[in-house]
mmCIF file of C-alpha atoms and ligand atoms in Angstrom:
data_model
loop_
_atom_site.group_PDB
_atom_site.id
_atom_site.type_symbol
_atom_site.label_atom_id
_atom_site.label_comp_id
_atom_site.label_asym_id
_atom_site.label_seq_id
_atom_site.Cartn_x
_atom_site.Cartn_y
_atom_site.Cartn_z
ATOM 1 C CA MET A 1 -0.009 0.008 -0.014
ATOM 2 C CA SER A 2 1.503 3.298 -1.039
ATOM 3 C CA ALA A 3 1.566 6.197 1.491
ATOM 4 C CA GLN A 4 -0.851 9.086 1.017
ATOM 5 C CA PRO A 5 0.794 12.377 0.029
ATOM 6 C CA VAL A 6 0.950 14.652 3.020
ATOM 7 C CA LEU A 7 1.392 17.936 1.155
ATOM 8 C CA ARG A 8 -1.679 19.866 0.071
ATOM 9 C CA VAL A 9 -1.947 22.570 -2.539
ATOM 10 C CA PHE A 10 -4.750 24.980 -3.196
ATOM 11 C CA VAL A 11 -5.389 26.086 -6.757
ATOM 12 C CA THR A 12 -7.506 29.256 -7.036
ATOM 13 C CA ARG A 13 -8.988 28.648 -10.487
ATOM 14 C CA ARG A 14 -9.677 26.084 -13.150
ATOM 15 C CA ILE A 15 -6.426 26.419 -15.126
ATOM 16 C CA PRO A 16 -5.652 24.799 -18.555
ATOM 17 C CA GLN A 17 -5.623 20.988 -18.394
ATOM 18 C CA GLU A 18 -1.923 20.754 -19.202
ATOM 19 C CA GLY A 19 -1.117 22.311 -15.841
ATOM 20 C CA LEU A 20 -3.835 20.758 -13.754
ATOM 21 C CA GLU A 21 -2.902 17.202 -14.899
ATOM 22 C CA LEU A 22 0.635 17.719 -13.826
ATOM 23 C CA LEU A 23 -0.486 18.470 -10.363
ATOM 24 C CA GLN A 24 -3.143 15.874 -10.160
ATOM 25 C CA ARG A 25 -0.720 13.187 -11.318
ATOM 26 C CA ALA A 26 2.045 14.270 -8.921
ATOM 27 C CA ALA A 27 2.528 11.830 -6.132
ATOM 28 C CA VAL A 28 3.794 14.492 -3.721
ATOM 29 C CA CYS A 29 0.608 16.369 -3.136
ATOM 30 C CA THR A 30 -3.190 16.407 -3.119
ATOM 31 C CA VAL A 31 -4.942 19.216 -4.914
ATOM 32 C CA SER A 32 -7.877 21.305 -3.781
ATOM 33 C CA LEU A 33 -9.231 23.281 -6.681
ATOM 34 C CA TRP A 34 -11.582 26.224 -6.854
ATOM 35 C CA ASP A 35 -13.258 24.553 -9.811
ATOM 36 C CA SER A 36 -14.549 27.626 -11.716
ATOM 37 C CA ASP A 37 -13.652 30.054 -14.458
ATOM 38 C CA GLU A 38 -14.558 32.890 -12.168
ATOM 39 C CA PRO A 39 -12.311 34.242 -9.378
ATOM 40 C CA VAL A 40 -12.436 32.512 -6.021
ATOM 41 C CA PRO A 41 -14.392 34.686 -3.478
ATOM 42 C CA ARG A 42 -12.180 36.042 -0.822
ATOM 43 C CA ALA A 43 -13.780 33.970 1.970
ATOM 44 C CA GLU A 44 -13.262 30.748 -0.029
ATOM 45 C CA LEU A 45 -9.685 31.754 -0.699
ATOM 46 C CA LEU A 46 -9.007 32.212 3.010
ATOM 47 C CA LYS A 47 -10.698 28.917 3.714
ATOM 48 C CA GLY A 48 -9.062 26.998 0.897
ATOM 49 C CA VAL A 49 -5.573 28.058 1.701
ATOM 50 C CA GLU A 50 -5.789 26.979 5.358
ATOM 51 C CA GLY A 51 -2.949 24.662 6.143
ATOM 52 C CA ALA A 52 -1.830 24.441 2.497
ATOM 53 C CA HIS A 53 1.779 23.790 1.598
ATOM 54 C CA GLY A 54 1.525 25.309 -1.837
ATOM 55 C CA LEU A 55 -0.710 27.906 -3.444
ATOM 56 C CA LEU A 56 -1.270 28.252 -7.211
ATOM 57 C CA CYS A 57 -2.848 31.650 -7.929
ATOM 58 C CA LEU A 58 -3.693 34.105 -10.634
ATOM 59 C CA LEU A 59 -3.097 37.804 -11.022
ATOM 60 C CA SER A 60 -6.678 38.516 -9.909
ATOM 61 C CA ASP A 61 -6.016 36.996 -6.470
ATOM 62 C CA ARG A 62 -4.645 39.466 -3.913
ATOM 63 C CA ILE A 63 -2.134 37.482 -1.870
ATOM 64 C CA ASP A 64 -1.491 39.629 1.220
ATOM 65 C CA ALA A 65 -0.755 39.123 4.914
ATOM 66 C CA GLU A 66 -4.364 38.068 5.557
ATOM 67 C CA VAL A 67 -4.053 35.208 3.094
ATOM 68 C CA LEU A 68 -0.599 34.206 4.342
ATOM 69 C CA ASP A 69 -1.839 34.184 7.945
ATOM 70 C CA ALA A 70 -4.813 32.098 6.883
ATOM 71 C CA ALA A 71 -2.493 29.636 5.233
ATOM 72 C CA GLY A 72 -0.234 29.378 8.271
ATOM 73 C CA PRO A 73 3.285 28.098 8.657
ATOM 74 C CA ASN A 74 2.920 25.133 6.276
ATOM 75 C CA LEU A 75 2.980 27.406 3.268
ATOM 76 C CA LYS A 76 6.307 26.965 1.417
ATOM 77 C CA VAL A 77 5.583 28.038 -2.130
ATOM 78 C CA ILE A 78 3.346 30.375 -4.100
ATOM 79 C CA SER A 79 3.178 29.912 -7.819
ATOM 80 C CA THR A 80 1.420 32.573 -9.898
ATOM 81 C CA MET A 81 0.240 31.926 -13.455
ATOM 82 C CA SER A 82 1.531 35.366 -14.581
ATOM 83 C CA VAL A 83 4.750 37.263 -15.082
ATOM 84 C CA GLY A 84 3.404 40.276 -13.228
ATOM 85 C CA PHE A 85 3.596 39.802 -9.442
ATOM 86 C CA ASP A 86 2.123 43.121 -8.179
ATOM 87 C CA HIS A 87 -0.797 41.172 -6.650
ATOM 88 C CA LEU A 88 1.631 39.467 -4.246
ATOM 89 C CA ALA A 89 2.716 41.181 -1.003
ATOM 90 C CA ILE A 90 6.372 40.435 -1.620
ATOM 91 C CA ASP A 91 7.614 41.874 1.741
ATOM 92 C CA GLU A 92 5.295 39.624 3.711
ATOM 93 C CA ILE A 93 6.167 36.645 1.538
ATOM 94 C CA LYS A 94 9.867 37.276 1.975
ATOM 95 C CA LYS A 95 9.457 37.611 5.726
ATOM 96 C CA ARG A 96 7.867 34.201 5.866
ATOM 97 C CA GLU A 97 10.522 32.645 3.658
ATOM 98 C CA ILE A 98 8.012 31.490 1.066
ATOM 99 C CA ARG A 99 9.305 30.852 -2.395
ATOM 100 C CA VAL A 100 7.581 32.329 -5.492
ATOM 101 C CA GLY A 101 7.300 30.947 -8.972
ATOM 102 C CA TYR A 102 6.109 33.035 -11.945
ATOM 103 C CA THR A 103 5.951 32.795 -15.770
ATOM 104 C CA PRO A 104 8.418 35.125 -17.536
ATOM 105 C CA ASP A 105 9.414 34.599 -21.226
ATOM 106 C CA VAL A 106 6.771 32.069 -22.181
ATOM 107 C CA LEU A 107 4.163 34.836 -22.746
ATOM 108 C CA THR A 108 6.504 37.513 -24.224
ATOM 109 C CA ASP A 109 5.647 36.783 -27.890
ATOM 110 C CA ALA A 110 1.898 36.558 -27.323
ATOM 111 C CA THR A 111 1.861 39.751 -25.346
ATOM 112 C CA ALA A 112 4.071 41.645 -27.818
ATOM 113 C CA GLU A 113 1.790 40.553 -30.677
ATOM 114 C CA LEU A 114 -1.281 41.776 -28.856
ATOM 115 C CA THR A 115 0.500 45.045 -28.126
ATOM 116 C CA VAL A 116 1.250 45.545 -31.806
ATOM 117 C CA ALA A 117 -2.331 44.619 -32.758
ATOM 118 C CA LEU A 118 -3.751 47.085 -30.209
ATOM 119 C CA LEU A 119 -1.413 49.822 -31.417
ATOM 120 C CA LEU A 120 -2.467 49.377 -35.018
ATOM 121 C CA ALA A 121 -6.138 49.056 -34.140
ATOM 122 C CA THR A 122 -6.040 52.244 -32.125
ATOM 123 C CA ALA A 123 -3.867 54.291 -34.461
ATOM 124 C CA ARG A 124 -5.833 53.238 -37.580
ATOM 125 C CA ARG A 125 -9.166 53.388 -35.762
ATOM 126 C CA LEU A 126 -10.266 49.803 -36.603
ATOM 127 C CA PRO A 127 -13.044 49.477 -33.950
ATOM 128 C CA GLU A 128 -14.560 52.732 -35.174
ATOM 129 C CA GLY A 129 -14.373 51.566 -38.789
ATOM 130 C CA ILE A 130 -15.996 48.220 -37.996
ATOM 131 C CA GLN A 131 -18.799 50.020 -36.164
ATOM 132 C CA GLU A 132 -19.424 52.336 -39.037
ATOM 133 C CA VAL A 133 -19.735 49.377 -41.445
ATOM 134 C CA LYS A 134 -22.242 47.692 -39.159
ATOM 135 C CA SER A 135 -24.271 50.782 -38.422
ATOM 136 C CA GLY A 136 -24.618 52.022 -42.003
ATOM 137 C CA GLY A 137 -22.283 55.030 -41.432
ATOM 138 C CA TRP A 138 -20.210 53.985 -44.426
ATOM 139 C CA SER A 139 -21.677 56.176 -47.196
ATOM 140 C CA SER A 140 -18.767 56.473 -49.594
ATOM 141 C CA TRP A 141 -14.964 56.540 -49.803
ATOM 142 C CA LYS A 142 -14.069 59.939 -48.404
ATOM 143 C CA PRO A 143 -10.676 61.602 -48.427
ATOM 144 C CA LEU A 144 -10.379 62.362 -44.746
ATOM 145 C CA TRP A 145 -12.829 59.916 -43.242
ATOM 146 C CA LEU A 146 -11.430 57.649 -40.505
ATOM 147 C CA CYS A 147 -7.876 58.817 -41.068
ATOM 148 C CA GLY A 148 -5.399 57.873 -38.378
ATOM 149 C CA TYR A 149 -1.675 57.678 -37.817
ATOM 150 C CA GLY A 150 0.908 55.307 -39.434
ATOM 151 C CA LEU A 151 4.121 53.807 -38.147
ATOM 152 C CA SER A 152 6.224 54.454 -41.197
ATOM 153 C CA GLY A 153 8.708 57.190 -40.547
ATOM 154 C CA SER A 154 7.490 57.531 -36.909
ATOM 155 C CA THR A 155 9.230 57.762 -33.540
ATOM 156 C CA VAL A 156 8.147 55.063 -31.067
ATOM 157 C CA GLY A 157 8.873 55.454 -27.326
ATOM 158 C CA VAL A 158 8.841 52.366 -25.099
ATOM 159 C CA ILE A 159 8.613 52.838 -21.335
ATOM 160 C CA GLY A 160 10.291 49.756 -19.774
ATOM 161 C CA LEU A 161 12.428 47.978 -22.392
ATOM 162 C CA GLY A 162 12.223 44.594 -20.614
ATOM 163 C CA ARG A 163 11.318 41.229 -22.125
ATOM 164 C CA ILE A 164 7.969 42.374 -23.584
ATOM 165 C CA GLY A 165 9.102 45.959 -24.358
ATOM 166 C CA LEU A 166 11.988 44.661 -26.441
ATOM 167 C CA ALA A 167 9.764 42.159 -28.188
ATOM 168 C CA VAL A 168 7.335 44.934 -29.113
ATOM 169 C CA ALA A 169 10.230 47.104 -30.408
ATOM 170 C CA ARG A 170 11.499 44.201 -32.512
ATOM 171 C CA ARG A 171 8.094 43.779 -34.141
ATOM 172 C CA LEU A 172 7.533 47.502 -34.770
ATOM 173 C CA LYS A 173 10.871 48.275 -36.364
ATOM 174 C CA PRO A 174 10.063 46.521 -39.686
ATOM 175 C CA PHE A 175 7.020 48.824 -40.101
ATOM 176 C CA GLY A 176 9.489 51.489 -40.984
ATOM 177 C CA VAL A 177 9.886 53.153 -37.498
ATOM 178 C CA LYS A 178 12.587 55.861 -37.853
ATOM 179 C CA ARG A 179 13.577 56.184 -34.162
ATOM 180 C CA LEU A 180 13.082 53.863 -31.281
ATOM 181 C CA LEU A 181 13.355 55.652 -27.916
ATOM 182 C CA TYR A 182 13.119 54.008 -24.533
ATOM 183 C CA SER A 183 13.212 55.102 -20.923
ATOM 184 C CA GLY A 184 13.618 53.178 -17.667
ATOM 185 C CA ARG A 185 15.900 52.906 -14.754
ATOM 186 C CA GLN A 186 19.074 52.299 -16.720
ATOM 187 C CA PRO A 187 20.201 51.805 -20.338
ATOM 188 C CA LYS A 188 19.822 48.219 -21.638
ATOM 189 C CA PRO A 189 22.571 46.642 -23.751
ATOM 190 C CA GLN A 190 19.936 44.596 -25.622
ATOM 191 C CA ALA A 191 18.510 47.890 -26.938
ATOM 192 C CA GLN A 192 21.278 47.838 -29.575
ATOM 193 C CA GLU A 193 19.386 45.145 -31.453
ATOM 194 C CA VAL A 194 16.576 47.619 -32.178
ATOM 195 C CA ASP A 195 18.839 50.720 -32.363
ATOM 196 C CA GLY A 196 17.086 51.861 -29.216
ATOM 197 C CA GLU A 197 18.080 55.268 -27.816
ATOM 198 C CA TYR A 198 17.969 55.587 -24.080
ATOM 199 C CA VAL A 199 16.441 59.003 -23.224
ATOM 200 C CA PRO A 200 14.885 60.712 -20.175
ATOM 201 C CA LEU A 201 11.170 60.084 -19.900
ATOM 202 C CA ASP A 202 10.358 63.742 -20.689
ATOM 203 C CA SER A 203 12.223 63.604 -24.020
ATOM 204 C CA LEU A 204 10.533 60.356 -24.913
ATOM 205 C CA LEU A 205 7.121 61.947 -24.261
ATOM 206 C CA CYS A 206 7.846 65.103 -26.233
ATOM 207 C CA GLU A 207 9.342 63.271 -29.225
ATOM 208 C CA SER A 208 7.268 60.083 -29.684
ATOM 209 C CA ASP A 209 4.431 59.534 -32.038
ATOM 210 C CA PHE A 210 3.532 56.346 -30.257
ATOM 211 C CA VAL A 211 4.145 55.797 -26.490
ATOM 212 C CA VAL A 212 4.054 52.178 -25.427
ATOM 213 C CA VAL A 213 4.024 51.283 -21.689
ATOM 214 C CA SER A 214 5.653 47.908 -20.927
ATOM 215 C CA CYS A 215 7.001 48.350 -17.454
ATOM 216 C CA ALA A 216 6.137 46.380 -14.394
ATOM 217 C CA LEU A 217 3.733 47.948 -11.803
ATOM 218 C CA SER A 218 5.656 49.042 -8.698
ATOM 219 C CA PRO A 219 5.389 51.928 -6.230
ATOM 220 C CA GLU A 220 7.690 53.853 -8.637
ATOM 221 C CA THR A 221 5.495 53.339 -11.686
ATOM 222 C CA GLN A 222 2.094 53.507 -10.032
ATOM 223 C CA GLY A 223 0.252 56.602 -11.538
ATOM 224 C CA LEU A 224 3.255 57.348 -13.729
ATOM 225 C CA CYS A 225 0.998 58.279 -16.662
ATOM 226 C CA ASP A 226 -0.747 61.349 -15.162
ATOM 227 C CA LYS A 227 -1.769 64.848 -16.240
ATOM 228 C CA ALA A 228 1.876 66.059 -16.425
ATOM 229 C CA PHE A 229 2.768 62.927 -18.502
ATOM 230 C CA PHE A 230 -0.032 63.438 -21.032
ATOM 231 C CA THR A 231 0.568 67.177 -21.268
ATOM 232 C CA LYS A 232 4.137 66.425 -22.512
ATOM 233 C CA MET A 233 2.974 64.180 -25.283
ATOM 234 C CA LYS A 234 2.291 65.346 -28.837
ATOM 235 C CA THR A 235 -1.378 66.169 -29.643
ATOM 236 C CA THR A 236 -1.086 63.676 -32.484
ATOM 237 C CA ALA A 237 0.503 60.896 -30.324
ATOM 238 C CA VAL A 238 -1.088 57.461 -29.599
ATOM 239 C CA PHE A 239 -0.750 56.016 -26.074
ATOM 240 C CA ILE A 240 -0.664 52.202 -25.521
ATOM 241 C CA ASN A 241 -0.644 50.389 -22.184
ATOM 242 C CA THR A 242 -0.371 46.620 -21.919
ATOM 243 C CA SER A 243 1.382 46.560 -18.525
ATOM 244 C CA ARG A 244 -0.980 47.202 -15.611
ATOM 245 C CA GLY A 245 -3.902 49.562 -15.303
ATOM 246 C CA ALA A 246 -2.596 51.251 -12.131
ATOM 247 C CA VAL A 247 0.382 52.725 -14.071
ATOM 248 C CA VAL A 248 -2.189 55.124 -15.586
ATOM 249 C CA ASN A 249 -4.234 57.788 -13.837
ATOM 250 C CA GLN A 250 -7.456 57.135 -15.752
ATOM 251 C CA GLU A 251 -9.106 60.468 -14.924
ATOM 252 C CA ASP A 252 -6.115 62.255 -16.328
ATOM 253 C CA LEU A 253 -6.168 60.038 -19.437
ATOM 254 C CA TYR A 254 -9.829 60.798 -19.968
ATOM 255 C CA GLU A 255 -9.135 64.503 -19.703
ATOM 256 C CA ALA A 256 -6.177 64.179 -22.225
ATOM 257 C CA LEU A 257 -8.365 62.233 -24.657
ATOM 258 C CA THR A 258 -11.333 64.625 -24.546
ATOM 259 C CA ALA A 259 -9.243 67.839 -24.504
ATOM 260 C CA GLY A 260 -7.294 66.776 -27.578
ATOM 261 C CA GLN A 261 -4.019 66.597 -25.587
ATOM 262 C CA ILE A 262 -3.279 63.236 -27.205
ATOM 263 C CA ALA A 263 -4.864 61.583 -30.201
ATOM 264 C CA ALA A 264 -5.887 58.236 -28.968
ATOM 265 C CA ALA A 265 -5.270 55.489 -26.376
ATOM 266 C CA GLY A 266 -5.300 51.724 -26.481
ATOM 267 C CA LEU A 267 -5.495 49.808 -23.168
ATOM 268 C CA ASP A 268 -5.316 46.103 -22.511
ATOM 269 C CA VAL A 269 -5.317 46.760 -18.766
ATOM 270 C CA THR A 270 -7.413 49.019 -16.630
ATOM 271 C CA THR A 271 -8.389 49.850 -13.056
ATOM 272 C CA PRO A 272 -10.515 48.098 -12.009
ATOM 273 C CA GLU A 273 -10.739 44.958 -14.078
ATOM 274 C CA PRO A 274 -13.310 44.467 -15.526
ATOM 275 C CA LEU A 275 -13.835 48.129 -16.226
ATOM 276 C CA PRO A 276 -17.490 48.941 -15.509
ATOM 277 C CA THR A 277 -19.497 49.175 -18.730
ATOM 278 C CA ASP A 278 -20.583 52.716 -17.843
ATOM 279 C CA HIS A 279 -16.972 53.910 -17.399
ATOM 280 C CA PRO A 280 -16.413 57.218 -19.179
ATOM 281 C CA LEU A 281 -13.408 55.873 -21.126
ATOM 282 C CA LEU A 282 -15.702 53.380 -22.879
ATOM 283 C CA ALA A 283 -17.795 56.244 -24.327
ATOM 284 C CA LEU A 284 -14.787 57.682 -26.188
ATOM 285 C CA LYS A 285 -14.224 56.796 -29.861
ATOM 286 C CA ASN A 286 -10.520 57.478 -29.462
ATOM 287 C CA CYS A 287 -10.056 54.951 -26.672
ATOM 288 C CA VAL A 288 -9.826 51.182 -27.452
ATOM 289 C CA VAL A 289 -10.158 49.004 -24.371
ATOM 290 C CA LEU A 290 -9.419 45.241 -24.422
ATOM 291 C CA PRO A 291 -10.132 42.828 -21.547
ATOM 292 C CA HIS A 292 -6.541 42.004 -20.473
ATOM 293 C CA ILE A 293 -5.934 39.481 -23.177
ATOM 294 C CA GLY A 294 -2.122 40.087 -23.833
ATOM 295 C CA SER A 295 -1.104 36.493 -23.258
ATOM 296 C CA ALA A 296 -4.331 34.910 -24.438
ATOM 297 C CA THR A 297 -3.390 32.384 -27.097
ATOM 298 C CA TYR A 298 -4.271 28.773 -26.512
ATOM 299 C CA SER A 299 -0.732 27.592 -26.671
ATOM 300 C CA THR A 300 0.690 30.343 -24.444
ATOM 301 C CA ARG A 301 -1.976 29.773 -21.756
ATOM 302 C CA GLY A 302 -1.214 26.001 -21.814
ATOM 303 C CA ILE A 303 2.524 26.639 -21.505
ATOM 304 C CA MET A 304 1.928 29.122 -18.731
ATOM 305 C CA ALA A 305 -0.223 26.580 -16.821
ATOM 306 C CA LYS A 306 2.446 23.909 -17.167
ATOM 307 C CA LEU A 307 5.219 26.197 -16.014
ATOM 308 C CA THR A 308 3.089 27.383 -13.033
ATOM 309 C CA ALA A 309 2.440 23.799 -12.055
ATOM 310 C CA ASN A 310 6.118 22.816 -12.432
ATOM 311 C CA ASN A 311 7.228 25.851 -10.323
ATOM 312 C CA LEU A 312 4.788 24.722 -7.613
ATOM 313 C CA LEU A 313 5.916 21.161 -7.618
ATOM 314 C CA ALA A 314 9.595 22.123 -7.494
ATOM 315 C CA GLY A 315 8.867 24.490 -4.617
ATOM 316 C CA LEU A 316 7.054 21.779 -2.689
ATOM 317 C CA THR A 317 9.912 19.324 -3.040
ATOM 318 C CA GLY A 318 12.640 21.922 -2.396
ATOM 319 C CA GLU A 319 14.101 21.633 -5.920
ATOM 320 C CA ALA A 320 15.164 24.424 -8.315
ATOM 321 C CA MET A 321 12.136 25.977 -9.935
ATOM 322 C CA PRO A 322 12.050 26.415 -13.693
ATOM 323 C CA SER A 323 11.206 30.118 -13.041
ATOM 324 C CA GLU A 324 11.702 31.326 -9.536
ATOM 325 C CA LEU A 325 11.249 35.010 -8.687
ATOM 326 C CA LYS A 326 14.327 36.321 -6.917
ATOM 327 C CA LEU A 327 12.986 37.921 -3.779
HETATM 328 P P1 NDP B 401 10.394 42.719 -17.359
HETATM 329 O O1 NDP B 401 10.754 42.694 -15.979
HETATM 330 O O2 NDP B 401 11.275 41.957 -18.338
HETATM 331 O O3 NDP B 401 10.231 44.197 -17.882
HETATM 332 C C1 NDP B 401 9.794 45.255 -17.095
HETATM 333 C C2 NDP B 401 10.597 46.428 -17.420
HETATM 334 O O4 NDP B 401 10.095 47.542 -16.700
HETATM 335 C C3 NDP B 401 12.052 46.275 -17.047
HETATM 336 O O5 NDP B 401 12.865 46.577 -18.209
HETATM 337 C C4 NDP B 401 12.254 47.342 -15.980
HETATM 338 O O6 NDP B 401 13.522 47.886 -15.986
HETATM 339 C C5 NDP B 401 11.221 48.351 -16.361
HETATM 340 N N1 NDP B 401 10.980 49.278 -15.296
HETATM 341 C C6 NDP B 401 10.924 49.042 -13.984
HETATM 342 N N2 NDP B 401 10.710 50.220 -13.327
HETATM 343 C C7 NDP B 401 10.592 51.149 -14.316
HETATM 344 C C8 NDP B 401 10.362 52.566 -14.263
HETATM 345 N N3 NDP B 401 10.232 53.227 -13.094
HETATM 346 N N4 NDP B 401 10.280 53.220 -15.467
HETATM 347 C C9 NDP B 401 10.425 52.563 -16.620
HETATM 348 N N5 NDP B 401 10.643 51.243 -16.707
HETATM 349 C C10 NDP B 401 10.759 50.584 -15.553
HETATM 350 O O7 NDP B 401 8.886 42.162 -17.466
HETATM 351 P P2 NDP B 401 8.073 41.725 -18.760
HETATM 352 O O8 NDP B 401 8.483 42.529 -19.922
HETATM 353 O O9 NDP B 401 8.093 40.230 -18.830
HETATM 354 O O10 NDP B 401 6.606 42.165 -18.313
HETATM 355 C C11 NDP B 401 6.312 43.493 -18.053
HETATM 356 C C12 NDP B 401 4.931 43.673 -17.458
HETATM 357 O O11 NDP B 401 3.997 43.407 -18.467
HETATM 358 C C13 NDP B 401 4.555 42.647 -16.321
HETATM 359 O O12 NDP B 401 5.044 43.077 -15.116
HETATM 360 C C14 NDP B 401 3.033 42.676 -16.388
HETATM 361 O O13 NDP B 401 2.549 43.731 -15.530
HETATM 362 C C15 NDP B 401 2.724 43.100 -17.860
HETATM 363 N N6 NDP B 401 2.164 42.019 -18.609
HETATM 364 C C16 NDP B 401 0.850 42.232 -19.159
HETATM 365 C C17 NDP B 401 0.305 41.276 -19.946
HETATM 366 C C18 NDP B 401 -1.013 41.478 -20.497
HETATM 367 O O14 NDP B 401 -1.763 40.501 -20.652
HETATM 368 N N7 NDP B 401 -1.434 42.708 -20.818
HETATM 369 C C19 NDP B 401 0.979 39.976 -20.246
HETATM 370 C C20 NDP B 401 2.261 39.894 -19.623
HETATM 371 C C21 NDP B 401 2.862 40.920 -18.855
HETATM 372 P P3 NDP B 401 14.683 47.278 -14.997
HETATM 373 O O15 NDP B 401 15.086 46.055 -15.728
HETATM 374 O O16 NDP B 401 15.655 48.350 -14.991
HETATM 375 O O17 NDP B 401 14.000 46.998 -13.708
HETATM 376 C C1 DGY B 402 0.811 38.569 -16.687
HETATM 377 O O1 DGY B 402 1.294 37.400 -16.885
HETATM 378 O O2 DGY B 402 1.282 39.327 -15.836
HETATM 379 C C2 DGY B 402 -0.343 39.010 -17.540
HETATM 380 O O3 DGY B 402 -0.891 40.185 -17.169
HETATM 381 C C3 DGY B 402 -1.330 37.963 -17.922
HETATM 382 O O4 DGY B 402 -0.682 37.001 -18.670
#
């Protein structure tokens, strides 16, 4: 008779089968799953995590001191199915010597593709055009109707030239981008590959035709895109954010879009998520909002789920994780 596994993991959502199977087949643990496509209610999270040795969570689960206390001293590993980790109270986690796994790299291509798609859709006004076709607003070919902004000969500014920022730059360059500017905490040697010029944020904002935000959310970047930020941008510039909603002050963005301070904005991320359907930004033709689908390809989500499960299992057994966050 084989011994029952003594380690227990709590999984906060139904994740792609590839990942779930790895956990369910693992001999080292038993799995409690919040078996739904919708987020686990807070009370269920606090209950589910009680006494768990491992926690597999998503970016929509706030893992703070309350959750860690509810889990208790057994908890040795948290594995998030995301590269962003702003939903984790890192200081509290570190204090308790809990290891963290995350999913860098495997979603970079999918997210960069979506960023380019959103940029083009916003700059060339695709949602407006589609709506006009459906509503009968398309009366004829007209010289200035639905004109937007093109990438050829443009200056693109990337805020945060990390994995995704660089992958976006790589994809945009072949559209004929003339200058690729970037800002961040320090120059990046890998910027050479895209002829990236490291500039102060203010110069990036003044000179760019397209401003793409690809940085992580941190106390330093929270609310970075505010009134002063938008005021420095060109009135013809397009703003794109696929990082986290909280990097943007949405009231200031609304003001910039309605006052003609900037031309248009494309957002894959908002505060809150989901954005209420009566939110003022959704009434604007020059604002394109997507429901946080940067990494949403079938294959990417499957790979993310597997990596998340493997990180969790490695953390449980004290082995090296495929992708461990350095705390
Ligand atoms: P990286 O860590 O590779 O890149 C983040 C970049 O942000 C780094 O280059 C970092 O620079 C830079 N940065 C940090 N602080 C600042 C600052 N104050 N100003 C400007 N830049 C700064 O992460 P990824 O590229 O893999 O992911 C980036 C973010 O994208 C994630 O944190 C997540 O929030 C978001 N994301 C969104 C997705 C979506 O579905 N929309 C999908 C995947 C990710 P440095 O190296 O100097 O710290
Ligand atoms: C992340 O991984 O941080 C994204 O926001 C979702 O894939």
